[in-house]
JSON list of C-alpha atoms in Angstrom, two decimals:
[
{"chain": "A", "resi": 26, "resn": "LEU", "atom": "CA", "xyz": [-17.28, 30.12, 17.26]},
{"chain": "A", "resi": 27, "resn": "GLU", "atom": "CA", "xyz": [-15.33, 29.91, 14.06]},
{"chain": "A", "resi": 28, "resn": "PRO", "atom": "CA", "xyz": [-15.58, 26.80, 11.90]},
{"chain": "A", "resi": 29, "resn": "LEU", "atom": "CA", "xyz": [-12.57, 24.53, 12.02]},
{"chain": "A", "resi": 30, "resn": "SER", "atom": "CA", "xyz": [-10.31, 24.76, 9.00]},
{"chain": "A", "resi": 31, "resn": "LYS", "atom": "CA", "xyz": [-8.97, 21.21, 9.17]},
{"chain": "A", "resi": 32, "resn": "SER", "atom": "CA", "xyz": [-9.94, 18.53, 6.71]},
{"chain": "A", "resi": 33, "resn": "TYR", "atom": "CA", "xyz": [-10.29, 14.82, 7.33]},
{"chain": "A", "resi": 34, "resn": "LEU", "atom": "CA", "xyz": [-10.29, 11.64, 5.31]},
{"chain": "A", "resi": 35, "resn": "CYS", "atom": "CA", "xyz": [-13.63, 9.86, 5.19]},
{"chain": "A", "resi": 36, "resn": "ARG", "atom": "CA", "xyz": [-12.92, 6.18, 5.75]},
{"chain": "A", "resi": 37, "resn": "LYS", "atom": "CA", "xyz": [-16.08, 5.09, 3.93]},
{"chain": "A", "resi": 38, "resn": "LYS", "atom": "CA", "xyz": [-15.82, 7.28, 0.84]},
{"chain": "A", "resi": 39, "resn": "GLU", "atom": "CA", "xyz": [-11.99, 7.59, 0.79]},
{"chain": "A", "resi": 40, "resn": "SER", "atom": "CA", "xyz": [-12.18, 11.30, 0.05]},
{"chain": "A", "resi": 41, "resn": "THR", "atom": "CA", "xyz": [-11.39, 14.42, 2.02]},
{"chain": "A", "resi": 42, "resn": "ALA", "atom": "CA", "xyz": [-13.93, 16.90, 3.32]},
{"chain": "A", "resi": 43, "resn": "PRO", "atom": "CA", "xyz": [-13.61, 20.10, 5.32]},
{"chain": "A", "resi": 44, "resn": "GLN", "atom": "CA", "xyz": [-14.12, 19.65, 9.05]},
{"chain": "A", "resi": 45, "resn": "THR", "atom": "CA", "xyz": [-16.70, 22.21, 10.16]},
{"chain": "A", "resi": 46, "resn": "SER", "atom": "CA", "xyz": [-17.92, 20.69, 13.39]},
{"chain": "A", "resi": 47, "resn": "ALA", "atom": "CA", "xyz": [-17.02, 17.65, 15.46]},
{"chain": "A", "resi": 48, "resn": "PRO", "atom": "CA", "xyz": [-14.41, 15.24, 14.09]},
{"chain": "A", "resi": 49, "resn": "PRO", "atom": "CA", "xyz": [-15.81, 12.26, 12.17]},
{"chain": "A", "resi": 50, "resn": "PHE", "atom": "CA", "xyz": [-17.00, 9.16, 13.97]},
{"chain": "A", "resi": 51, "resn": "ASP", "atom": "CA", "xyz": [-14.07, 6.83, 14.67]},
{"chain": "A", "resi": 52, "resn": "TYR", "atom": "CA", "xyz": [-15.06, 3.54, 13.04]},
{"chain": "A", "resi": 53, "resn": "LYS", "atom": "CA", "xyz": [-12.11, 1.77, 14.64]},
{"chain": "A", "resi": 54, "resn": "LYS", "atom": "CA", "xyz": [-13.19, 2.85, 18.16]},
{"chain": "A", "resi": 55, "resn": "PRO", "atom": "CA", "xyz": [-16.99, 2.86, 18.15]},
{"chain": "A", "resi": 56, "resn": "PHE", "atom": "CA", "xyz": [-17.48, 2.51, 21.94]},
{"chain": "A", "resi": 57, "resn": "SER", "atom": "CA", "xyz": [-17.43, 5.81, 23.82]},
{"chain": "A", "resi": 58, "resn": "CYS", "atom": "CA", "xyz": [-17.40, 6.48, 27.59]},
{"chain": "A", "resi": 59, "resn": "SER", "atom": "CA", "xyz": [-20.42, 8.57, 28.56]},
{"chain": "A", "resi": 60, "resn": "VAL", "atom": "CA", "xyz": [-18.42, 10.23, 31.35]},
{"chain": "A", "resi": 61, "resn": "CYS", "atom": "CA", "xyz": [-15.12, 11.28, 29.75]},
{"chain": "A", "resi": 62, "resn": "LYS", "atom": "CA", "xyz": [-15.74, 10.54, 26.03]},
{"chain": "A", "resi": 63, "resn": "LYS", "atom": "CA", "xyz": [-12.69, 8.26, 25.73]},
{"chain": "A", "resi": 64, "resn": "THR", "atom": "CA", "xyz": [-13.22, 5.77, 22.90]},
{"chain": "A", "resi": 65, "resn": "PHE", "atom": "CA", "xyz": [-12.52, 2.05, 22.63]},
{"chain": "A", "resi": 66, "resn": "SER", "atom": "CA", "xyz": [-12.46, -0.57, 19.89]},
{"chain": "A", "resi": 67, "resn": "LYS", "atom": "CA", "xyz": [-14.19, -3.22, 22.03]},
{"chain": "A", "resi": 68, "resn": "LYS", "atom": "CA", "xyz": [-17.13, -3.06, 24.42]},
{"chain": "A", "resi": 69, "resn": "ALA", "atom": "CA", "xyz": [-15.20, -5.11, 26.99]},
{"chain": "A", "resi": 70, "resn": "GLN", "atom": "CA", "xyz": [-12.52, -2.38, 27.07]},
{"chain": "A", "resi": 71, "resn": "LEU", "atom": "CA", "xyz": [-15.21, 0.24, 27.68]},
{"chain": "A", "resi": 72, "resn": "ASP", "atom": "CA", "xyz": [-16.68, -1.89, 30.48]},
{"chain": "A", "resi": 73, "resn": "VAL", "atom": "CA", "xyz": [-13.29, -2.13, 32.22]},
{"chain": "A", "resi": 74, "resn": "HIS", "atom": "CA", "xyz": [-12.68, 1.60, 31.73]},
{"chain": "A", "resi": 75, "resn": "THR", "atom": "CA", "xyz": [-16.10, 2.49, 33.16]},
{"chain": "A", "resi": 76, "resn": "ARG", "atom": "CA", "xyz": [-14.98, 0.98, 36.47]},
{"chain": "A", "resi": 77, "resn": "THR", "atom": "CA", "xyz": [-12.47, 3.85, 36.82]},
{"chain": "A", "resi": 78, "resn": "HIS", "atom": "CA", "xyz": [-15.48, 6.17, 37.13]},
{"chain": "A", "resi": 79, "resn": "THR", "atom": "CA", "xyz": [-17.76, 3.92, 39.21]},
{"chain": "A", "resi": 80, "resn": "GLY", "atom": "CA", "xyz": [-15.10, 2.50, 41.53]},
{"chain": "A", "resi": 81, "resn": "GLU", "atom": "CA", "xyz": [-16.47, -0.99, 40.95]},
{"chain": "A", "resi": 82, "resn": "LYS", "atom": "CA", "xyz": [-13.98, -3.76, 41.80]},
{"chain": "A", "resi": 83, "resn": "PRO", "atom": "CA", "xyz": [-15.58, -7.11, 40.98]},
{"chain": "A", "resi": 84, "resn": "PHE", "atom": "CA", "xyz": [-12.45, -9.28, 41.27]},
{"chain": "A", "resi": 85, "resn": "SER", "atom": "CA", "xyz": [-11.45, -10.51, 44.74]},
{"chain": "A", "resi": 86, "resn": "CYS", "atom": "CA", "xyz": [-8.22, -12.17, 45.88]},
{"chain": "A", "resi": 87, "resn": "GLN", "atom": "CA", "xyz": [-8.92, -15.64, 47.30]},
{"chain": "A", "resi": 88, "resn": "PHE", "atom": "CA", "xyz": [-6.05, -15.23, 49.78]},
{"chain": "A", "resi": 89, "resn": "CYS", "atom": "CA", "xyz": [-6.58, -11.75, 51.26]},
{"chain": "A", "resi": 90, "resn": "GLN", "atom": "CA", "xyz": [-9.90, -10.55, 49.77]},
{"chain": "A", "resi": 91, "resn": "LYS", "atom": "CA", "xyz": [-8.30, -7.43, 48.24]},
{"chain": "A", "resi": 92, "resn": "LEU", "atom": "CA", "xyz": [-10.50, -6.15, 45.40]},
{"chain": "A", "resi": 93, "resn": "PHE", "atom": "CA", "xyz": [-9.52, -5.27, 41.83]},
{"chain": "A", "resi": 94, "resn": "ALA", "atom": "CA", "xyz": [-11.21, -3.55, 38.90]},
{"chain": "A", "resi": 95, "resn": "LYS", "atom": "CA", "xyz": [-9.29, -5.66, 36.35]},
{"chain": "A", "resi": 96, "resn": "LYS", "atom": "CA", "xyz": [-8.82, -9.42, 36.35]},
{"chain": "A", "resi": 97, "resn": "SER", "atom": "CA", "xyz": [-5.29, -8.99, 35.01]},
{"chain": "A", "resi": 98, "resn": "ASN", "atom": "CA", "xyz": [-4.37, -6.93, 38.10]},
{"chain": "A", "resi": 99, "resn": "LEU", "atom": "CA", "xyz": [-5.84, -9.64, 40.34]},
{"chain": "A", "resi": 100, "resn": "ASP", "atom": "CA", "xyz": [-3.79, -12.28, 38.50]},
{"chain": "A", "resi": 101, "resn": "LEU", "atom": "CA", "xyz": [-0.58, -10.30, 39.09]},
{"chain": "A", "resi": 102, "resn": "HIS", "atom": "CA", "xyz": [-1.48, -9.78, 42.75]},
{"chain": "A", "resi": 103, "resn": "VAL", "atom": "CA", "xyz": [-2.18, -13.49, 43.36]},
{"chain": "A", "resi": 104, "resn": "ARG", "atom": "CA", "xyz": [1.43, -14.21, 42.38]},
{"chain": "A", "resi": 105, "resn": "LEU", "atom": "CA", "xyz": [2.51, -12.36, 45.53]},
{"chain": "A", "resi": 106, "resn": "HIS", "atom": "CA", "xyz": [0.74, -15.06, 47.54]},
{"chain": "A", "resi": 107, "resn": "THR", "atom": "CA", "xyz": [1.68, -18.07, 45.42]},
{"chain": "A", "resi": 108, "resn": "GLY", "atom": "CA", "xyz": [5.26, -17.06, 44.68]},
{"chain": "A", "resi": 109, "resn": "GLU", "atom": "CA", "xyz": [4.73, -17.87, 41.00]},
{"chain": "A", "resi": 110, "resn": "LYS", "atom": "CA", "xyz": [7.39, -16.28, 38.80]},
{"chain": "A", "resi": 111, "resn": "PRO", "atom": "CA", "xyz": [6.75, -17.43, 35.23]},
{"chain": "A", "resi": 112, "resn": "TYR", "atom": "CA", "xyz": [9.15, -15.04, 33.48]},
{"chain": "A", "resi": 113, "resn": "ARG", "atom": "CA", "xyz": [12.80, -16.18, 33.33]},
{"chain": "A", "resi": 114, "resn": "CYS", "atom": "CA", "xyz": [15.89, -14.22, 32.29]},
{"chain": "A", "resi": 115, "resn": "GLN", "atom": "CA", "xyz": [17.65, -15.90, 29.37]},
{"chain": "A", "resi": 116, "resn": "TYR", "atom": "CA", "xyz": [21.05, -14.74, 30.65]},
{"chain": "A", "resi": 117, "resn": "CYS", "atom": "CA", "xyz": [21.08, -15.52, 34.37]},
{"chain": "A", "resi": 118, "resn": "GLU", "atom": "CA", "xyz": [17.96, -17.64, 35.01]},
{"chain": "A", "resi": 119, "resn": "LYS", "atom": "CA", "xyz": [16.52, -15.11, 37.50]},
{"chain": "A", "resi": 120, "resn": "THR", "atom": "CA", "xyz": [12.70, -15.30, 37.55]},
{"chain": "A", "resi": 121, "resn": "PHE", "atom": "CA", "xyz": [10.02, -12.62, 37.82]},
{"chain": "A", "resi": 122, "resn": "ALA", "atom": "CA", "xyz": [6.32, -12.44, 38.58]},
{"chain": "A", "resi": 123, "resn": "GLN", "atom": "CA", "xyz": [5.77, -9.66, 36.02]},
{"chain": "A", "resi": 124, "resn": "ILE", "atom": "CA", "xyz": [7.11, -9.41, 32.49]},
{"chain": "A", "resi": 125, "resn": "SER", "atom": "CA", "xyz": [7.71, -5.68, 32.96]},
{"chain": "A", "resi": 126, "resn": "ASN", "atom": "CA", "xyz": [10.17, -6.45, 35.76]},
{"chain": "A", "resi": 127, "resn": "LEU", "atom": "CA", "xyz": [11.97, -8.96, 33.52]},
{"chain": "A", "resi": 128, "resn": "LYS", "atom": "CA", "xyz": [12.28, -6.33, 30.79]},
{"chain": "A", "resi": 129, "resn": "VAL", "atom": "CA", "xyz": [13.85, -3.85, 33.23]},
{"chain": "A", "resi": 130, "resn": "HIS", "atom": "CA", "xyz": [16.18, -6.57, 34.56]},
{"chain": "A", "resi": 131, "resn": "MET", "atom": "CA", "xyz": [17.30, -7.52, 31.03]},
{"chain": "A", "resi": 132, "resn": "ARG", "atom": "CA", "xyz": [18.83, -4.05, 30.71]},
{"chain": "A", "resi": 133, "resn": "THR", "atom": "CA", "xyz": [21.46, -5.05, 33.28]},
{"chain": "A", "resi": 134, "resn": "HIS", "atom": "CA", "xyz": [22.69, -7.57, 30.72]},
{"chain": "A", "resi": 135, "resn": "THR", "atom": "CA", "xyz": [22.17, -5.60, 27.51]},
{"chain": "A", "resi": 136, "resn": "GLY", "atom": "CA", "xyz": [23.35, -2.23, 28.83]},
{"chain": "A", "resi": 137, "resn": "GLU", "atom": "CA", "xyz": [20.28, -0.54, 27.35]},
{"chain": "A", "resi": 138, "resn": "LYS", "atom": "CA", "xyz": [19.56, 2.85, 28.95]},
{"chain": "A", "resi": 139, "resn": "PRO", "atom": "CA", "xyz": [16.45, 4.24, 27.25]},
{"chain": "A", "resi": 140, "resn": "TYR", "atom": "CA", "xyz": [15.82, 7.13, 29.67]},
{"chain": "A", "resi": 141, "resn": "SER", "atom": "CA", "xyz": [17.96, 10.23, 29.20]},
{"chain": "A", "resi": 142, "resn": "CYS", "atom": "CA", "xyz": [18.22, 13.42, 31.23]},
{"chain": "A", "resi": 143, "resn": "SER", "atom": "CA", "xyz": [17.21, 16.53, 29.32]},
{"chain": "A", "resi": 144, "resn": "GLU", "atom": "CA", "xyz": [19.55, 18.67, 31.46]},
{"chain": "A", "resi": 145, "resn": "CYS", "atom": "CA", "xyz": [22.86, 16.79, 31.22]},
{"chain": "A", "resi": 146, "resn": "GLU", "atom": "CA", "xyz": [22.20, 13.88, 28.81]},
{"chain": "A", "resi": 147, "resn": "LYS", "atom": "CA", "xyz": [23.07, 11.15, 31.33]},
{"chain": "A", "resi": 148, "resn": "THR", "atom": "CA", "xyz": [21.19, 7.95, 30.54]},
{"chain": "A", "resi": 149, "resn": "PHE", "atom": "CA", "xyz": [19.45, 5.46, 32.79]},
{"chain": "A", "resi": 150, "resn": "ALA", "atom": "CA", "xyz": [18.05, 1.94, 32.56]},
{"chain": "A", "resi": 151, "resn": "GLN", "atom": "CA", "xyz": [15.03, 2.74, 34.75]},
{"chain": "A", "resi": 152, "resn": "HIS", "atom": "CA", "xyz": [12.56, 5.61, 34.66]},
{"chain": "A", "resi": 153, "resn": "ASN", "atom": "CA", "xyz": [12.56, 5.90, 38.48]},
{"chain": "A", "resi": 154, "resn": "THR", "atom": "CA", "xyz": [16.33, 6.37, 38.47]},
{"chain": "A", "resi": 155, "resn": "LEU", "atom": "CA", "xyz": [15.97, 9.19, 35.95]},
{"chain": "A", "resi": 156, "resn": "LYS", "atom": "CA", "xyz": [13.28, 10.84, 38.10]},
{"chain": "A", "resi": 157, "resn": "ALA", "atom": "CA", "xyz": [15.55, 10.68, 41.16]},
{"chain": "A", "resi": 158, "resn": "HIS", "atom": "CA", "xyz": [18.43, 12.08, 39.11]},
{"chain": "A", "resi": 159, "resn": "MET", "atom": "CA", "xyz": [16.29, 14.99, 37.86]},
{"chain": "A", "resi": 160, "resn": "LYS", "atom": "CA", "xyz": [15.89, 16.15, 41.47]},
{"chain": "A", "resi": 161, "resn": "THR", "atom": "CA", "xyz": [19.63, 16.88, 41.56]},
{"chain": "A", "resi": 162, "resn": "HIS", "atom": "CA", "xyz": [19.12, 19.51, 38.88]},
{"chain": "A", "resi": 163, "resn": "VAL", "atom": "CA", "xyz": [16.28, 21.14, 40.83]},
{"chain": "A", "resi": 164, "resn": "THR", "atom": "CA", "xyz": [18.54, 21.26, 43.90]},
{"chain": "A", "resi": 165, "resn": "ASP", "atom": "CA", "xyz": [21.32, 22.80, 41.79]},
{"chain": "A", "resi": 166, "resn": "ARG", "atom": "CA", "xyz": [18.98, 25.59, 40.70]},
{"chain": "A", "resi": 167, "resn": "LEU", "atom": "CA", "xyz": [17.97, 26.35, 44.28]},
{"chain": "A", "resi": 168, "resn": "HIS", "atom": "CA", "xyz": [21.55, 27.45, 44.96]},
{"chain": "A", "resi": 169, "resn": "ASP", "atom": "CA", "xyz": [21.97, 29.70, 41.92]},
{"chain": "A", "resi": 170, "resn": "CYS", "atom": "CA", "xyz": [22.48, 33.39, 42.66]},
{"chain": "A", "resi": 171, "resn": "ALA", "atom": "CA", "xyz": [19.13, 35.11, 42.11]},
{"chain": "A", "resi": 172, "resn": "ILE", "atom": "CA", "xyz": [20.90, 38.29, 40.98]},
{"chain": "A", "resi": 173, "resn": "CYS", "atom": "CA", "xyz": [23.49, 37.15, 38.45]},
{"chain": "A", "resi": 174, "resn": "GLY", "atom": "CA", "xyz": [22.85, 33.41, 37.91]},
{"chain": "A", "resi": 175, "resn": "TRP", "atom": "CA", "xyz": [26.25, 32.44, 39.38]},
{"chain": "A", "resi": 176, "resn": "VAL", "atom": "CA", "xyz": [26.38, 28.80, 40.53]},
{"chain": "A", "resi": 177, "resn": "PRO", "atom": "CA", "xyz": [28.45, 28.28, 43.71]},
{"chain": "A", "resi": 178, "resn": "LEU", "atom": "CA", "xyz": [30.81, 25.35, 44.18]},
{"chain": "A", "resi": 179, "resn": "ASN", "atom": "CA", "xyz": [29.35, 24.74, 47.65]},
{"chain": "A", "resi": 180, "resn": "ASP", "atom": "CA", "xyz": [27.04, 26.30, 50.27]},
{"chain": "A", "resi": 181, "resn": "THR", "atom": "CA", "xyz": [29.93, 28.23, 51.87]},
{"chain": "A", "resi": 182, "resn": "SER", "atom": "CA", "xyz": [30.65, 29.98, 48.56]},
{"chain": "A", "resi": 183, "resn": "LEU", "atom": "CA", "xyz": [26.98, 30.95, 48.33]},
{"chain": "A", "resi": 184, "resn": "VAL", "atom": "CA", "xyz": [27.00, 32.48, 51.83]},
{"chain": "A", "resi": 185, "resn": "SER", "atom": "CA", "xyz": [30.17, 34.43, 50.95]},
{"chain": "A", "resi": 186, "resn": "LYS", "atom": "CA", "xyz": [28.53, 35.75, 47.78]},
{"chain": "A", "resi": 187, "resn": "LYS", "atom": "CA", "xyz": [25.40, 36.85, 49.68]},
{"chain": "A", "resi": 188, "resn": "ASN", "atom": "CA", "xyz": [27.52, 38.85, 52.11]},
{"chain": "A", "resi": 189, "resn": "VAL", "atom": "CA", "xyz": [29.17, 40.80, 49.27]}
]
């Protein structure tokens, strides 16, 4: 193995040094997962993360007994049973159980479309809509002529081309 040629800034000494082995200890994320080596700034975060490896789900829904690894996921789930929708749209008063759903809804009022297609540059308010749109480009490519790259106007044109 060749030594690494990168350098790093030592947070304690505020000077640079050549990096010849492992990167320096991350003082901002001192808790490391023994399974995957992911690091965390708080032990509680590591404890929650560890459950992804162990499968432990210590939080149980009082209504249906479904189990969760994170209390925050249980709290969101309980709202399905209680009907609680604490997040309200400032434009139309519609309410939501999750803030992420409110944020997506707000785009109907603001016109924001943060997801853009890399093939045709169309824009979309929701990531799922972009993903569905991207499938149209894959379908388009399935009909291209394998010999010359010609793109038919319809399936009949493609059959005619194949018979030539």
